[in-house]
């Protein structure tokens, strides 16, 4: 099996889906000749031509709106927003139309489209290039929100997103675009949207994270397990919406303890929702309050301070210990 | 170095039949008598339906809605120039055009009675459902036009309606730019009724015309007398011919007037004068075409009486159908979030239905 980084794995998903289905096309700023600022769409223009790999004018709302129009007539556009910090410009189209067309038309129309966007910190970028705003999108009924955590699931989930009958926001943790490689089979692999993955089973405590936070989480778990007898169950959320309540609930019922790690600000975030969900479904199984390790409710600082604000393995390990010892 | 003029532009205004009955036979689109009658009939029916809806709204039998009285030449003329397989992408003031496409009036009534079922047949008539965010539909029209060409559907095109207020939105400008760069087969029809609720055109833009905004995007444009159905038809037909043959988009500004309120929730006397309204009632597109058809011998008072009777009956029947259709599934919103409802949604549906049973039993 070839070993690919996440950029290459996403490129593979796009290439294979475009080869397979003529209705799949990509559009966005610099996606053609430049292959995207992160090279995710590299080589697609040469292989599929400019009618299917569209370098658009610089206007996020129209990228989203035009992709929506294409999807209405049966195409499966994959729109790229260059950085998620600019994705607020797509909200009027996403919330206003793509998320609603199925309801608005009573199921007679739909918007099978994907919006890809790199998100998150850790790449020493400028303002608006480091945020984690997944909860903003996950709050919208009618929108699915997916965040892969590595090359293999990025590829499989993007294939699933492209084939999904509903609009999918696909957020790519750019911090780990090239951080590591995984074996990614050339043969088709289709992820399941709405399903979290138990990355590592355990009995004593559950830890939930997603995207770029999975790696520091695993590091903390490794450090903890080297010191203590506790066995940690690690859940990679993968889909923010619709959330996999079952996997979370089953795990927390088993362990009675839970820590959530996220790169996003704390208030009204995915972790808030997960705690509410545990409250609904597994409160009486809890042996300790659910603990969170998050960014702070501040404007994401520039990279001079950025790392001070991102969860790190030491903080995660401390949260695990505190919750175990409660 | 002396300054050189490197580009110059002009904007043309098309008028074929004016409010005084002056008719330019050379510019006339030369519709057959049958077609002229069809176009006129659509306008009369649109007016009848609109006035009936107004009464129903005042009687509490319909919710708030935006009337179309005064817009008939814009909507019907433009729609009449389309083929049934062209998509119409509108906002919320195109009811007479929707009827022309065969969408039953009952659907519009359901919509303004607060039920999404009103839009359930839209796609079958190549109509986008009513879209309320101003200007938001313009990029959709461009994407749809791109998709048609991409799929090799040569000769198909999209007509996109919006108002003067929407021309201030970013989506208007972004869509025109995309359409131009892509040379998409789309015709943008601005229903310039000169009032965005209470804000007159002079506060909306300092541009002499809305048409000229296309020039910045290298898109052909024209301003049309929007109360002249022959002109609105001809301008749209010409633009569609250009789009169908690969000539790209066009912006048509149709200057008309909203003769009554923006929606049934506002009172125009608060922001504009009765005198101004009077001058526009004198330009009413329907009597204008009526007199013309009489003058050229395709219409008479007897035919008019029959037509009025006819459209009244049709509207009556639609209202009757609307008020007798009771099929209404309260939990339908759960069906249409995703193609397959998630487990969480099914759980919420169960709660919703149990709440409903409890309140029914209470």
XYZ file of C-alpha atoms in Angstrom:
688
model
C 0.000 0.000 0.000
C 1.334 3.448 -0.828
C 2.086 5.722 2.102
C 0.475 9.115 1.673
C 0.197 12.300 3.657
C -3.221 13.937 4.046
C -2.763 16.275 1.094
C -1.956 13.342 -1.164
C -4.776 11.263 0.265
C -7.371 13.982 -0.371
C -5.966 14.448 -3.846
C -6.374 10.711 -4.434
C -10.029 10.864 -3.350
C -10.735 13.763 -5.708
C -8.873 12.163 -8.597
C -10.642 8.835 -8.240
C -14.098 10.313 -7.800
C -13.623 12.611 -10.788
C -12.431 9.710 -12.918
C -15.410 7.671 -11.856
C -18.174 10.260 -12.100
C -18.266 12.954 -14.761
C -20.594 15.027 -12.572
C -17.881 15.614 -9.985
C -15.974 18.837 -10.496
C -13.886 21.134 -8.325
C -13.997 24.896 -8.130
C -12.342 27.522 -6.005
C -9.558 30.050 -5.818
C -6.245 28.811 -7.217
C -7.428 25.204 -7.450
C -6.370 24.877 -11.091
C -2.908 25.770 -12.253
C -1.593 26.309 -8.754
C -3.201 23.089 -7.500
C -4.524 24.953 -4.468
C -2.394 26.878 -2.004
C -1.764 23.596 -0.160
C -1.479 21.600 -3.437
C -4.512 19.477 -2.564
C -5.860 19.736 -6.127
C -2.451 19.395 -7.756
C -2.527 17.747 -11.165
C -6.311 17.699 -11.462
C -6.384 20.476 -14.067
C -4.031 18.554 -16.369
C -5.984 15.366 -15.970
C -9.553 16.692 -16.165
C -9.397 20.064 -17.931
C -10.591 23.526 -17.080
C -14.317 22.770 -17.352
C -13.981 20.433 -14.356
C -11.217 22.148 -12.412
C -12.348 25.732 -12.260
C -10.158 28.598 -11.120
C -12.918 30.937 -10.006
C -12.894 34.668 -9.462
C -12.168 35.602 -5.884
C -15.602 35.598 -4.268
C -16.542 32.980 -1.690
C -20.264 33.638 -1.680
C -20.506 33.114 -5.435
C -18.307 30.011 -5.252
C -20.768 28.583 -2.773
C -23.860 29.891 -4.585
C -22.748 28.712 -8.001
C -21.778 25.303 -6.614
C -25.232 25.107 -5.088
C -26.780 25.902 -8.478
C -24.657 23.217 -10.124
C -25.707 20.668 -7.527
C -29.380 21.477 -8.095
C -28.972 20.316 -11.686
C -27.268 17.055 -10.763
C -23.590 17.936 -10.694
C -21.538 17.069 -7.605
C -19.351 20.100 -7.106
C -16.526 20.104 -4.596
C -15.932 23.754 -3.735
C -12.714 24.760 -2.014
C -12.642 27.691 0.368
C -8.984 28.580 0.606
C -9.032 28.992 4.400
C -11.907 28.396 6.788
C -11.399 31.933 8.090
C -12.997 33.143 4.852
C -15.865 30.681 5.077
C -18.075 33.130 6.925
C -18.668 34.630 3.507
C -20.352 31.393 2.419
C -22.743 31.290 5.361
C -25.573 33.217 3.686
C -25.541 30.679 0.850
C -24.927 27.638 3.051
C -27.475 28.486 5.725
C -29.755 30.398 3.390
C -30.021 27.883 0.578
C -27.943 24.693 0.548
C -29.026 23.591 4.012
C -32.661 24.404 3.271
C -33.402 23.373 -0.271
C -34.571 19.917 0.735
C -37.023 21.367 3.265
C -37.962 24.288 1.040
C -38.869 21.921 -1.807
C -40.363 19.221 0.422
C -37.738 16.735 -0.634
C -38.064 17.306 -4.376
C -34.706 19.082 -4.659
C -31.369 18.600 -2.930
C -27.852 20.005 -2.896
C -25.333 17.145 -3.083
C -22.230 19.261 -2.754
C -19.056 19.421 -0.687
C -17.298 22.501 0.661
C -13.713 21.712 1.562
C -11.745 24.059 3.738
C -8.449 23.859 5.620
C -8.914 24.907 9.239
C -7.073 25.152 12.513
C -3.809 26.468 13.846
C -0.234 25.427 13.929
C 1.058 26.574 10.542
C 2.414 30.015 11.510
C -0.059 31.770 9.241
C -1.581 35.246 9.237
C -4.860 36.405 10.737
C -7.982 34.445 9.719
C -5.859 31.398 8.872
C -5.880 29.516 12.182
C -9.432 29.269 13.500
C -11.523 26.223 14.422
C -15.136 27.092 13.838
C -16.675 23.652 13.278
C -19.489 24.334 15.751
C -20.698 27.230 13.603
C -21.356 24.850 10.736
C -22.536 21.961 12.910
C -25.208 24.255 14.330
C -26.964 24.431 10.958
C -29.701 21.853 10.385
C -29.309 20.238 6.971
C -25.517 20.485 6.867
C -23.169 17.602 7.580
C -19.773 18.460 9.021
C -16.824 16.098 8.748
C -13.281 16.438 10.120
C -10.738 13.749 9.322
C -7.755 13.095 11.571
C -5.344 11.374 9.214
C -4.657 10.558 5.571
C -6.593 7.315 5.431
C -9.837 8.527 6.949
C -9.523 11.834 5.069
C -9.564 9.959 1.797
C -12.401 7.605 2.737
C -14.574 10.325 4.248
C -14.104 12.705 1.334
C -15.269 9.959 -1.032
C -18.315 9.511 1.211
C -18.896 13.273 1.291
C -18.790 13.549 -2.497
C -21.322 10.726 -2.825
C -23.522 12.031 -0.021
C -26.946 13.322 -1.119
C -26.699 16.341 1.217
C -24.336 19.294 1.567
C -21.181 18.398 3.483
C -18.693 20.818 5.004
C -15.374 18.994 4.954
C -12.877 20.639 7.296
C -9.270 19.666 6.815
C -6.880 20.054 9.789
C -4.102 21.784 7.903
C -1.661 21.415 10.769
C -1.413 17.727 9.915
C -1.684 18.071 6.110
C 1.911 16.882 5.812
C 2.719 15.938 9.395
C 2.688 12.188 8.863
C 1.951 9.497 6.318
C -0.301 6.489 6.470
C -0.895 3.561 4.225
C -3.826 4.447 1.986
C -5.083 1.702 -0.319
C -5.327 2.558 -4.006
C -8.559 0.554 -4.079
C -11.747 2.372 -3.185
C -12.490 2.962 0.475
C -15.668 4.753 1.523
C -16.042 6.176 5.027
C -19.307 6.400 6.913
C -20.455 9.918 7.713
C -22.064 10.039 11.134
C -19.815 7.405 12.644
C -17.114 8.053 15.200
C -14.213 5.650 15.558
C -12.927 4.005 18.696
C -9.241 4.421 17.949
C -8.145 2.581 21.039
C -10.370 0.633 23.421
C -10.151 1.091 27.201
C -12.243 0.591 30.314
C -11.371 3.346 32.763
C -11.891 6.659 31.004
C -13.089 7.954 27.620
C -11.304 10.716 25.766
C -12.894 12.313 22.712
C -11.119 14.475 20.155
C -11.015 15.146 16.426
C -8.904 16.625 13.674
C -5.394 17.738 14.608
C -6.118 17.212 18.325
C -6.089 13.438 17.973
C -2.275 13.292 17.925
C -1.604 15.261 21.129
C -4.448 13.274 22.674
C -2.824 9.951 21.788
C 0.500 11.251 23.072
C -1.063 12.164 26.409
C -2.769 8.789 26.643
C 0.494 7.015 25.963
C 2.278 9.021 28.634
C -0.492 8.383 31.136
C -0.698 4.658 30.500
C 3.064 4.395 30.929
C 2.663 5.790 34.422
C -0.599 4.312 35.599
C -2.619 1.162 35.247
C -5.589 3.052 33.782
C -6.808 2.033 30.331
C -8.076 4.910 28.215
C -10.679 4.581 25.444
C -9.943 7.056 22.655
C -12.735 8.220 20.354
C -12.055 10.080 17.128
C -15.291 11.969 16.487
C -14.773 12.355 12.698
C -18.310 13.660 12.062
C -19.410 16.756 13.960
C -22.917 16.613 12.544
C -24.857 14.409 12.638
C -23.004 13.403 15.779
C -22.517 9.731 16.671
C -24.316 9.740 20.001
C -24.249 5.984 20.260
C -20.496 5.484 20.227
C -20.043 8.267 22.772
C -22.829 7.032 25.028
C -21.733 3.406 24.972
C -18.186 4.357 25.818
C -19.104 6.701 28.663
C -21.545 4.164 30.119
C -18.670 1.714 30.192
C -15.959 3.987 31.602
C -17.997 6.464 33.676
C -15.431 9.173 32.993
C -14.845 11.452 30.028
C -12.467 14.136 28.776
C -13.015 16.129 25.591
C -10.194 17.821 23.711
C -10.817 20.476 21.086
C -8.916 23.175 19.291
C -12.010 25.401 19.169
C -13.044 28.017 21.744
C -14.921 26.622 24.702
C -18.330 28.261 24.783
C -21.154 26.734 22.687
C -18.751 24.351 21.024
C -18.778 20.678 20.034
C -17.603 19.810 23.541
C -20.607 21.662 24.985
C -22.847 19.516 22.830
C -21.078 16.303 23.799
C -21.495 17.116 27.485
C -25.198 17.835 26.942
C -25.507 14.548 25.115
C -23.826 12.633 27.955
C -26.121 14.474 30.347
C -29.146 13.211 28.386
C -28.017 9.637 27.879
C -25.466 8.617 30.460
C -25.538 11.003 33.400
C -26.139 8.339 36.015
C -23.134 6.371 34.799
C -20.729 9.224 35.471
C -18.185 8.904 38.279
C -16.741 12.359 37.632
C -17.693 15.594 35.874
C -16.830 15.618 32.176
C -13.645 17.626 31.728
C -12.722 19.759 28.756
C -9.388 20.843 27.313
C -10.089 23.597 24.818
C -8.896 26.789 23.236
C -10.023 29.878 25.131
C -12.885 32.189 24.234
C -10.491 34.671 22.697
C -9.850 35.817 19.168
C -7.325 33.305 17.878
C -3.965 35.020 18.489
C -1.383 35.357 15.725
C 1.300 32.716 15.606
C 3.580 34.556 18.013
C 1.299 33.386 20.830
C -0.680 30.678 19.103
C 0.934 27.655 20.715
C 0.260 29.002 24.195
C -3.432 28.703 23.435
C -3.620 25.297 21.758
C -4.226 22.220 23.929
C -1.010 20.267 24.455
C -0.295 16.719 25.670
C 0.633 17.873 29.195
C -2.693 19.632 29.671
C -4.559 16.658 28.252
C -2.738 14.240 30.523
C -3.482 16.450 33.525
C -7.158 16.490 32.612
C -7.186 12.699 32.374
C -5.533 12.366 35.788
C -7.881 14.869 37.392
C -10.911 13.045 36.009
C -9.577 9.612 36.996
C -8.802 10.774 40.530
C -12.020 12.687 41.098
C 1.561 61.722 -22.886
C -1.955 62.926 -23.699
C -4.791 61.051 -22.033
C -6.397 58.626 -24.424
C -9.936 57.348 -24.374
C -9.517 53.559 -24.188
C -13.123 52.514 -23.798
C -16.550 54.040 -24.107
C -19.966 52.678 -23.406
C -23.606 53.406 -23.878
C -26.873 52.102 -22.538
C -29.925 51.757 -24.744
C -33.558 52.009 -23.722
C -36.183 49.892 -25.471
C -39.787 50.956 -25.705
C -42.174 49.513 -28.302
C -45.609 50.414 -26.999
C -45.799 53.431 -24.724
C -48.465 54.596 -22.288
C -50.008 56.847 -24.949
C -50.502 53.951 -27.318
C -47.590 54.963 -29.547
C -46.377 51.779 -31.193
C -43.075 51.195 -32.990
C -43.965 48.666 -35.616
C -40.351 48.175 -36.711
C -39.254 47.113 -33.251
C -42.368 44.998 -32.645
C -41.493 41.356 -31.918
C -44.239 40.275 -34.325
C -45.909 37.761 -32.103
C -48.805 35.895 -33.673
C -52.311 36.908 -32.654
C -52.577 33.735 -30.603
C -49.352 34.476 -28.786
C -50.370 38.059 -28.108
C -53.593 36.813 -26.579
C -51.758 34.205 -24.484
C -49.392 36.840 -23.167
C -52.227 39.238 -22.414
C -54.252 36.487 -20.762
C -51.322 35.617 -18.467
C -51.124 39.234 -17.354
C -54.843 39.461 -16.691
C -54.815 36.215 -14.774
C -51.809 37.321 -12.730
C -53.633 40.524 -11.765
C -56.820 38.668 -10.891
C -54.916 36.170 -8.737
C -52.975 38.935 -7.026
C -56.062 40.985 -6.189
C -57.834 37.882 -4.960
C -54.876 37.017 -2.721
C -54.959 40.531 -1.339
C -58.594 40.087 -0.322
C -57.860 36.690 1.178
C -54.968 38.119 3.152
C -57.181 40.906 4.489
C -59.754 38.288 5.489
C -57.146 36.266 7.341
C -57.288 33.398 4.874
C -53.694 33.905 3.716
C -50.484 35.069 5.385
C -48.304 38.020 4.447
C -47.334 38.064 0.778
C -45.640 40.418 -1.700
C -48.141 41.489 -4.373
C -47.267 41.619 -8.071
C -49.792 44.209 -9.238
C -48.015 46.422 -11.745
C -45.253 43.919 -12.509
C -47.210 41.858 -15.016
C -45.477 43.087 -18.167
C -42.047 42.380 -16.689
C -42.835 38.920 -15.431
C -45.151 37.710 -18.168
C -43.234 39.262 -21.042
C -39.947 37.757 -19.865
C -41.460 34.382 -19.032
C -43.239 34.236 -22.380
C -39.844 34.501 -24.087
C -38.567 31.359 -22.326
C -38.931 27.727 -23.314
C -40.462 25.338 -20.829
C -37.088 23.663 -20.309
C -35.328 26.917 -19.450
C -35.039 27.363 -15.702
C -36.625 30.376 -14.052
C -34.755 31.443 -10.939
C -36.771 34.042 -9.133
C -37.092 35.765 -5.865
C -40.625 36.268 -4.514
C -42.411 38.582 -6.919
C -42.909 36.352 -9.936
C -46.259 34.692 -9.268
C -47.804 35.335 -12.728
C -44.729 33.753 -14.366
C -45.045 30.703 -12.139
C -48.637 30.301 -13.311
C -47.504 30.567 -16.934
C -45.162 27.653 -16.313
C -48.115 25.565 -15.184
C -47.472 25.639 -11.457
C -51.005 25.651 -10.023
C -52.012 28.813 -8.159
C -52.893 26.564 -5.217
C -49.162 26.071 -4.690
C -48.528 29.784 -4.270
C -51.499 29.933 -1.902
C -50.101 27.064 0.170
C -46.741 28.811 0.272
C -48.262 32.030 1.579
C -50.353 30.009 3.945
C -47.113 28.990 5.629
C -46.622 25.581 4.085
C -43.522 24.391 2.262
C -45.777 22.097 0.226
C -46.276 25.209 -1.931
C -42.870 24.599 -3.508
C -43.110 20.843 -3.913
C -43.977 20.998 -7.615
C -41.625 23.817 -8.563
C -38.789 21.711 -9.937
C -41.149 19.817 -12.228
C -41.910 23.133 -13.929
C -38.244 24.187 -14.037
C -38.924 26.811 -11.414
C -36.709 27.366 -8.416
C -38.760 27.659 -5.252
C -39.379 31.155 -3.922
C -36.071 32.444 -2.498
C -36.313 35.235 0.039
C -32.742 36.472 0.633
C -32.290 39.400 -1.743
C -29.806 38.658 -4.493
C -28.945 35.210 -3.168
C -30.481 33.521 -6.211
C -28.201 35.167 -8.766
C -25.178 32.903 -8.132
C -27.520 29.904 -8.256
C -28.656 30.895 -11.724
C -25.023 31.135 -12.838
C -24.167 27.698 -11.433
C -27.253 26.219 -13.047
C -26.372 27.779 -16.380
C -22.851 26.404 -16.054
C -24.254 22.954 -15.307
C -26.501 23.039 -18.383
C -23.626 23.855 -20.666
C -21.345 21.377 -18.897
C -23.875 18.614 -19.462
C -24.054 19.509 -23.141
C -27.606 20.810 -22.993
C -27.010 23.241 -25.829
C -29.700 25.831 -26.295
C -30.986 25.759 -22.733
C -30.720 28.853 -20.602
C -31.627 30.347 -17.238
C -33.649 33.491 -16.600
C -33.023 35.048 -13.213
C -35.324 37.686 -11.680
C -34.421 40.105 -8.900
C -35.281 43.643 -7.835
C -33.611 47.027 -7.744
C -32.785 46.595 -4.061
C -30.991 43.321 -4.765
C -28.658 45.113 -7.179
C -26.915 46.551 -4.114
C -26.036 43.112 -2.787
C -22.608 41.557 -3.144
C -24.149 38.439 -4.648
C -25.479 40.528 -7.567
C -21.992 41.723 -8.426
C -20.310 38.390 -7.759
C -22.852 36.594 -9.926
C -22.533 39.007 -12.835
C -18.776 38.662 -12.679
C -18.904 34.851 -12.572
C -21.458 34.749 -15.384
C -19.242 36.930 -17.532
C -16.034 35.028 -16.848
C -17.841 31.744 -17.525
C -19.905 33.167 -20.408
C -22.804 31.351 -18.801
C -26.145 31.122 -20.642
C -28.098 33.255 -18.199
C -30.335 36.288 -18.550
C -30.549 38.562 -15.524
C -33.848 40.420 -15.348
C -33.942 43.286 -12.878
C -37.498 44.166 -11.910
C -36.721 47.772 -11.124
C -39.927 48.847 -9.405
C -38.104 51.845 -7.954
C -38.900 51.120 -4.340
C -37.172 48.705 -1.975
C -39.941 48.775 0.616
C -39.581 52.436 1.656
C -36.224 53.211 0.059
C -36.438 54.889 -3.343
C -34.026 54.080 -6.132
C -32.173 57.371 -5.593
C -31.116 56.141 -2.149
C -30.275 52.690 -3.492
C -27.813 53.791 -6.144
C -26.389 56.919 -7.733
C -26.042 55.085 -11.047
C -28.118 56.565 -13.834
C -29.350 53.088 -14.708
C -29.119 49.645 -13.176
C -28.421 48.265 -16.644
C -25.056 50.023 -16.744
C -23.770 47.951 -13.850
C -23.348 45.151 -16.406
C -20.857 47.217 -18.351
C -18.283 46.841 -15.582
C -18.506 43.093 -16.140
C -18.380 43.255 -19.948
C -21.948 41.970 -20.112
C -24.407 43.276 -22.725
C -27.174 45.294 -21.136
C -30.352 47.119 -22.003
C -32.954 49.139 -20.160
C -36.539 48.397 -21.079
C -39.892 50.002 -20.390
C -41.040 47.401 -17.889
C -44.710 48.223 -18.390
C -44.488 47.432 -22.087
C -45.015 43.698 -22.524
C -43.877 43.774 -26.131
C -40.560 45.296 -25.067
C -39.969 43.024 -22.090
C -40.693 40.019 -24.296
C -38.426 41.212 -27.085
C -35.492 42.109 -24.835
C -35.664 38.759 -23.084
C -36.030 36.873 -26.353
C -32.984 38.620 -27.827
C -30.947 37.932 -24.682
C -32.013 34.290 -24.647
C -31.105 33.904 -28.320
C -27.669 35.248 -27.489
C -27.314 32.936 -24.466
C -28.486 29.886 -26.421
C -25.976 30.480 -29.182
C -23.033 30.781 -26.812
C -23.008 34.566 -26.494
C -23.081 34.561 -22.697
C -25.112 36.531 -20.186
C -27.198 39.691 -20.484
C -28.541 42.120 -17.908
C -31.949 43.604 -18.654
C -33.231 46.383 -16.457
C -37.005 46.552 -16.683
C -38.304 49.812 -15.279
C -41.685 49.288 -13.719
C -43.528 50.294 -10.579
C -44.926 48.391 -7.638
C -48.447 49.828 -7.806
C -49.349 48.676 -4.317
C -47.509 47.667 -1.155
C -44.179 45.786 -0.845
C -45.935 43.151 1.206
C -49.323 43.145 2.802
C -47.525 44.177 6.000
C -46.618 47.675 4.857
C -48.370 50.932 4.001
C -46.862 52.823 1.050
C -48.629 56.056 2.004
C -46.022 56.373 4.738
C -43.181 56.816 2.254
C -44.524 57.875 -1.154
C -47.178 60.182 -2.524
C -50.554 59.314 -3.962
C -49.688 61.582 -6.886
C -46.688 59.474 -7.722
C -48.765 56.313 -7.577
C -51.388 57.935 -9.784
C -48.856 58.688 -12.523
C -47.889 55.040 -12.552
C -51.453 53.737 -12.515
C -51.749 55.721 -15.749
C -48.951 53.544 -17.132
C -50.549 50.278 -15.975
C -49.245 47.581 -18.326
C -52.548 45.735 -18.662
C -54.825 48.460 -20.095
C -51.909 49.488 -22.284
C -51.803 46.108 -23.989
C -55.606 45.856 -23.982
C -55.987 49.046 -26.032
C -53.231 47.982 -28.365
C -54.757 44.589 -29.024
C -58.071 46.277 -29.722
C -56.406 48.747 -32.032
C -54.737 46.043 -34.114
C -57.983 44.121 -34.249
C -57.206 40.992 -32.256
C -59.328 41.919 -29.241
C -62.710 43.383 -28.396
C -64.900 44.092 -25.405
C -66.805 40.848 -25.750
C -63.599 38.799 -25.686
C -62.467 40.842 -22.729
C -65.668 40.092 -20.808
C -65.274 36.374 -21.527
C -61.618 36.441 -20.464
C -62.423 38.199 -17.203
C -65.109 35.635 -16.452
C -62.719 32.860 -17.336
C -59.793 33.909 -15.168
C -62.154 34.640 -12.288
C -63.443 31.069 -12.523
C -59.917 29.681 -12.682
C -58.850 31.640 -9.630
C -62.041 30.637 -7.801
C -61.348 27.008 -8.559
C -57.744 27.316 -7.337
C -58.910 28.920 -4.096
C -61.479 26.171 -3.659
C -58.830 23.480 -4.243
C -56.454 25.229 -1.862
C -59.021 25.453 0.897
C -60.162 21.866 0.502
C -56.678 20.347 0.516
C -56.110 19.346 4.104
C -53.361 16.767 3.726
C -50.702 18.114 6.038
C -48.123 16.003 7.783
C -47.031 17.890 10.884
C -43.699 16.076 11.207
C -42.646 16.610 7.562
C -39.772 18.924 8.610
C -38.008 15.876 10.052
C -38.191 14.163 6.656
C -36.362 16.921 4.840
C -33.269 17.763 6.863
C -31.232 15.019 5.217
C -32.167 12.388 2.649
C -32.061 9.872 5.500
C -32.936 11.308 8.919
C -30.185 10.795 11.503
C -30.841 8.817 14.680
C -30.945 12.063 16.659
C -33.578 13.461 14.324
C -35.730 10.350 14.654
C -35.481 10.687 18.408
C -36.569 14.323 18.188
C -39.407 13.378 15.841
C -40.692 10.861 18.373
C -40.668 13.548 21.053
C -42.409 16.011 18.721
C -45.147 13.492 17.918
C -45.620 12.582 21.536
C -45.894 16.272 22.466
C -48.473 16.588 19.727
C -50.500 13.650 21.046
C -50.346 15.066 24.549
C -51.610 18.452 23.432
C -54.343 16.830 21.322
C -55.451 14.793 24.312
C -55.324 17.724 26.686
